[in-house]
């Protein structure tokens, strides 16, 4: 029952295959095999190519973020230096001028990156707007009031933050699929820049207090407390995010364990310093010293930002290399598989063709009465057919030998009969000749002999 159902199901295939030569059958099988495998290979490599393009765009974003982060740091310092200068401390003027040169260099680096990646990331318009705003601020900030300078600097820094967030979005960094690179990205694009701005604003706020020797306003104390709390929260978030990232990539632990601890200690010490100002209602150090201390903490923040950015870049680069390696391996395996398939196809076809020719020759020999053993070249179904031919040939040989034996026996008996027949014929001939002689003797014998005497059977006289 089951066999009949199976035969009905495969009847169309049997009919088609039965009409084809062996090389056509194998070609058909290879084509049918190639279609799904080729489609799977195409889909797999296309997916890898998309993943490579995705990660390469992330790398472009990281490259762009390097100089933007430096610009952010320099703009924050310029804002805070400007606050001290506008309060009347002219000792900061040389620092401001040096920082302005540094910001120009920053824009040169960013423009170079924009030339390389701006078309892909579509950042040129935002960058041009930031440069125009800075040019205007650089020209006029010395004539501005302290609050107006801080406001315009902060707006410009906010535009830089918008650019950083935009780069994170447009470069796929925000969509990174792996935990290690995602949390590193979040630390680089969001947490560390936000912390730097919080620390920088805390630095600027204390520097801009009317009377640092007496923080009388409760609102000022609340602002300082808020900066301290935000810094501590950001520090905890950095720890959590980096722990997740390092849990996925343990090699990063040895590299960043000490810098992260150092950064955390610096942030907490700075927060404690701010709390001290609130508790004592005064800034218990010269403003220049405070600027130096707070700047050192912020510089550590940016140093860690730079190091983590490079680690993120390396992880993304290794991911691209891994994708490329996977693509190369799967293509090489597929090509090797097809080579092996073709090799064994040709070998199998040669084997089948040789076996069929042997069977054809044996069949012709069997028809002509000659029986030769088939050389069995395989252990499959064709080999079984060859063994069957050998069995048939052996039986035919045995039957032929038996027939030949009987023929020889019959031939021998025929020869004996022929010899006996010849003997009998010779005897009959002799008897006939003897009778003829007797008759002749009778016809020539004397009459008296006929009357008185008789001859016996041997020609002797008898009475």
Coordinates of C-alpha atoms in Angstrom, one line a residue, residues 118-405:
X118 CA 29.6 64.9 5.4
X119 CA 27.8 63.7 2.3
X120 CA 27.1 60.3 3.9
X121 CA 26.1 61.8 7.3
X122 CA 24.5 65.0 5.9
X123 CA 26.2 67.2 8.5
X124 CA 27.5 70.0 6.4
X125 CA 24.6 72.4 6.9
X126 CA 24.6 72.0 10.7
X127 CA 28.4 72.4 10.8
X128 CA 28.2 75.6 8.7
X129 CA 25.6 77.0 11.1
X130 CA 27.8 76.3 14.1
X131 CA 30.8 77.9 12.4
X132 CA 28.8 81.1 11.6
X133 CA 27.5 81.3 15.2
X134 CA 31.0 80.9 16.6
X135 CA 32.4 83.5 14.2
X136 CA 29.8 86.0 15.5
X137 CA 30.4 85.1 19.1
X138 CA 34.2 85.2 18.8
X139 CA 33.9 88.7 17.4
X140 CA 31.5 90.2 20.0
X141 CA 31.8 88.3 23.2
X142 CA 34.2 90.8 24.8
X143 CA 31.5 93.5 24.5
X144 CA 28.8 91.3 25.9
X145 CA 27.6 91.2 29.5
X146 CA 28.6 88.2 31.6
X147 CA 25.1 86.6 31.4
X148 CA 24.7 87.3 27.7
X149 CA 28.1 85.7 27.0
X150 CA 27.2 82.7 29.0
X151 CA 23.9 82.4 27.2
X152 CA 25.3 82.6 23.7
X153 CA 28.1 80.2 24.6
X154 CA 25.7 77.8 26.0
X155 CA 23.4 78.0 23.0
X156 CA 26.4 77.3 20.7
X157 CA 27.4 74.4 22.9
X158 CA 23.8 73.1 22.7
X159 CA 24.1 73.2 18.9
X160 CA 27.3 71.1 19.2
X161 CA 25.3 68.7 21.4
X162 CA 22.6 68.6 18.8
X163 CA 25.3 67.8 16.1
X164 CA 26.7 65.0 18.3
X165 CA 23.2 63.5 18.9
X166 CA 22.5 63.8 15.2
X167 CA 25.7 62.1 14.2
X168 CA 24.8 59.3 16.7
X169 CA 21.5 58.9 15.0
X170 CA 22.4 59.3 11.3
X171 CA 25.5 57.0 11.6
X172 CA 23.5 54.1 13.1
X173 CA 25.4 54.3 16.4
X174 CA 22.2 54.7 18.3
X175 CA 20.9 51.5 16.6
X176 CA 24.0 49.4 17.3
X177 CA 22.9 45.7 17.8
X178 CA 25.6 44.5 20.1
X179 CA 25.6 45.1 23.9
X180 CA 29.3 46.0 24.2
X181 CA 29.3 48.5 21.4
X182 CA 25.9 49.9 22.2
X183 CA 26.7 50.7 25.8
X184 CA 30.1 52.1 24.7
X185 CA 28.3 54.2 22.1
X186 CA 25.8 55.5 24.7
X187 CA 28.7 56.4 27.0
X188 CA 30.5 58.2 24.2
X189 CA 27.6 59.9 22.6
X190 CA 25.4 60.7 25.6
X191 CA 26.7 60.2 29.1
X192 CA 30.2 61.5 29.0
X193 CA 29.4 64.6 26.9
X194 CA 26.4 65.4 29.2
X195 CA 28.7 64.9 32.3
X196 CA 31.3 67.2 30.7
X197 CA 28.7 70.0 30.2
X198 CA 27.3 69.5 33.7
X199 CA 30.8 69.8 35.1
X200 CA 31.6 72.8 32.9
X201 CA 28.4 74.6 33.9
X202 CA 29.3 74.0 37.5
X203 CA 32.7 75.4 36.9
X204 CA 31.2 78.4 35.1
X205 CA 28.5 79.0 37.7
X206 CA 30.9 79.2 40.6
X207 CA 33.2 81.4 38.6
X208 CA 30.3 83.8 37.8
X209 CA 29.0 84.2 41.4
X210 CA 28.9 87.8 42.4
X211 CA 30.7 87.3 45.7
X212 CA 32.5 83.9 45.9
X213 CA 33.4 84.7 49.5
X214 CA 29.7 84.5 50.5
X215 CA 27.1 82.4 48.7
X216 CA 24.1 84.1 50.2
X217 CA 21.4 83.3 47.7
X218 CA 19.6 80.0 48.4
X219 CA 18.9 79.6 44.7
X220 CA 22.6 79.6 44.0
X221 CA 23.2 76.9 46.6
X222 CA 20.4 74.8 45.1
X223 CA 22.0 75.1 41.6
X224 CA 25.3 74.0 43.0
X225 CA 23.7 71.1 44.8
X226 CA 21.9 70.1 41.6
X227 CA 25.2 70.1 39.7
X228 CA 26.7 67.9 42.4
X229 CA 23.9 65.4 42.2
X230 CA 23.8 65.2 38.4
X231 CA 27.6 64.5 38.4
X232 CA 27.1 61.6 40.9
X233 CA 24.2 60.2 38.9
X234 CA 26.2 60.4 35.7
X235 CA 29.2 58.7 37.4
X236 CA 26.9 55.8 38.4
X237 CA 25.5 55.5 34.9
X238 CA 29.0 55.4 33.4
X239 CA 29.9 52.6 35.8
X240 CA 26.7 50.6 34.9
X241 CA 27.1 51.0 31.2
X242 CA 30.8 50.2 31.1
X243 CA 30.2 47.1 33.2
X244 CA 27.7 45.8 30.7
X245 CA 30.1 46.6 27.8
X246 CA 33.0 45.0 29.6
X247 CA 30.9 42.0 30.4
X248 CA 30.6 41.4 26.7
X249 CA 34.2 42.2 25.9
X250 CA 36.4 41.3 28.8
X251 CA 39.6 42.6 27.1
X252 CA 38.4 46.1 27.9
X253 CA 38.5 45.6 31.6
X254 CA 42.2 45.7 31.9
X255 CA 42.4 48.7 29.7
X256 CA 39.8 50.9 31.4
X257 CA 39.5 49.6 34.9
X258 CA 42.0 52.1 36.3
X259 CA 41.0 55.1 34.1
X260 CA 37.3 54.6 35.1
X261 CA 38.2 54.4 38.8
X262 CA 40.3 57.5 38.5
X263 CA 37.5 59.3 36.7
X264 CA 35.0 58.3 39.3
X265 CA 37.2 59.4 42.2
X266 CA 37.7 62.8 40.4
X267 CA 34.0 63.3 39.9
X268 CA 33.1 62.4 43.5
X269 CA 35.8 64.7 44.8
X270 CA 34.5 67.5 42.7
X271 CA 31.0 66.8 43.9
X272 CA 32.3 66.9 47.4
X273 CA 34.0 70.2 46.7
X274 CA 30.7 71.7 45.5
X275 CA 29.0 70.3 48.6
X276 CA 31.6 72.0 50.7
X277 CA 30.9 75.4 49.0
X278 CA 27.2 74.9 49.9
X279 CA 27.8 73.9 53.4
X280 CA 30.2 76.8 54.1
X281 CA 28.3 79.3 51.9
X282 CA 31.6 80.3 50.2
X283 CA 34.3 79.3 47.7
X284 CA 37.2 78.4 49.9
X285 CA 39.9 78.7 47.2
X286 CA 41.1 81.3 44.6
X287 CA 39.0 81.3 41.5
X288 CA 42.0 80.5 39.3
X289 CA 42.7 77.4 41.5
X290 CA 39.1 76.4 41.3
X291 CA 39.2 76.8 37.6
X292 CA 42.3 74.6 37.5
X293 CA 40.8 71.9 39.7
X294 CA 37.5 71.7 37.9
X295 CA 39.2 71.8 34.5
X296 CA 41.4 68.8 35.5
X297 CA 38.3 66.8 36.3
X298 CA 36.7 67.8 33.0
X299 CA 39.9 67.0 31.1
X300 CA 39.8 63.5 32.6
X301 CA 36.3 63.2 31.4
X302 CA 37.3 64.1 27.8
X303 CA 40.4 61.8 28.1
X304 CA 38.1 58.9 29.0
X305 CA 35.7 59.9 26.2
X306 CA 38.6 59.9 23.7
X307 CA 39.8 56.4 24.9
X308 CA 36.4 54.9 24.9
X309 CA 35.8 56.3 21.4
X310 CA 38.9 54.6 20.1
X311 CA 37.8 51.4 21.7
X312 CA 34.4 51.7 20.1
X313 CA 36.1 52.3 16.8
X314 CA 38.3 49.2 17.2
X315 CA 35.3 47.0 18.2
X316 CA 33.3 48.2 15.2
X317 CA 36.3 47.7 12.9
X318 CA 36.8 44.2 14.3
X319 CA 33.1 43.5 13.7
X320 CA 33.5 44.6 10.0
X321 CA 36.5 42.3 9.7
X322 CA 34.6 39.4 11.2
X323 CA 31.7 40.0 8.8
X324 CA 34.1 40.1 5.9
X325 CA 35.8 37.0 7.1
X326 CA 32.4 35.2 7.5
X327 CA 31.4 36.3 4.0
X328 CA 34.7 35.1 2.5
X329 CA 34.5 31.8 4.3
X330 CA 30.9 31.0 3.2
X331 CA 31.8 31.9 -0.4
X332 CA 34.9 29.7 -0.3
X333 CA 33.0 26.8 1.3
X334 CA 30.2 27.2 -1.3
X335 CA 32.7 27.2 -4.2
X336 CA 34.6 24.3 -2.7
X337 CA 31.3 22.4 -2.3
X338 CA 30.4 23.0 -5.9
X339 CA 33.9 21.9 -7.0
X340 CA 33.5 18.7 -5.0
X341 CA 30.0 18.1 -6.3
X342 CA 31.2 18.6 -9.9
X343 CA 34.2 16.4 -9.2
X344 CA 32.2 13.5 -7.8
X345 CA 29.5 14.0 -10.4
X346 CA 32.1 13.5 -13.2
X347 CA 33.6 10.6 -11.3
X348 CA 30.2 9.0 -10.8
X349 CA 29.2 9.6 -14.4
X350 CA 32.5 8.0 -15.5
X351 CA 31.8 5.0 -13.2
X352 CA 28.2 4.6 -14.5
X353 CA 29.3 5.0 -18.1
X354 CA 32.1 2.4 -17.7
X355 CA 29.8 -0.1 -15.8
X356 CA 27.1 0.3 -18.5
X357 CA 29.7 -0.3 -21.3
X358 CA 30.9 -3.4 -19.4
X359 CA 27.4 -4.7 -19.1
X360 CA 26.7 -3.9 -22.7
X361 CA 29.8 -5.8 -23.8
X362 CA 29.0 -8.8 -21.6
X363 CA 25.5 -8.8 -23.0
X364 CA 26.8 -9.0 -26.5
X365 CA 29.2 -11.8 -25.5
X366 CA 26.4 -13.7 -23.8
X367 CA 24.3 -13.4 -27.0
X368 CA 27.3 -14.7 -29.1
X369 CA 27.7 -17.6 -26.7
X370 CA 30.7 -16.3 -24.9
X371 CA 30.6 -15.8 -21.2
X372 CA 33.1 -13.5 -19.4
X373 CA 33.0 -12.2 -15.8
X374 CA 31.9 -8.6 -15.3
X375 CA 34.5 -6.4 -13.5
X376 CA 32.4 -4.8 -10.7
X377 CA 33.5 -1.2 -10.1
X378 CA 31.2 -0.2 -7.4
X379 CA 29.2 -1.5 -4.4
X380 CA 25.9 0.2 -5.3
X381 CA 22.9 -0.9 -7.3
X382 CA 25.0 -1.0 -10.5
X383 CA 27.4 -3.2 -8.7
X384 CA 24.6 -5.5 -7.8
X385 CA 23.6 -5.6 -11.5
X386 CA 27.1 -6.5 -12.3
X387 CA 27.1 -9.3 -9.7
X388 CA 23.9 -10.6 -11.2
X389 CA 25.5 -10.6 -14.6
X390 CA 28.4 -12.6 -13.1
X391 CA 25.9 -15.1 -11.6
X392 CA 24.1 -15.4 -14.9
X393 CA 27.4 -15.9 -16.7
X394 CA 28.6 -18.5 -14.2
X395 CA 25.3 -20.4 -14.6
X396 CA 25.6 -20.1 -18.4
X397 CA 29.1 -21.4 -18.3
X398 CA 28.1 -24.3 -16.1
X399 CA 25.1 -25.1 -18.4
X400 CA 27.3 -24.8 -21.5
X401 CA 29.9 -27.1 -20.0
X402 CA 27.2 -29.6 -19.1
X403 CA 25.8 -29.4 -22.6
X404 CA 29.2 -29.8 -24.1
X405 CA 29.8 -32.9 -21.9

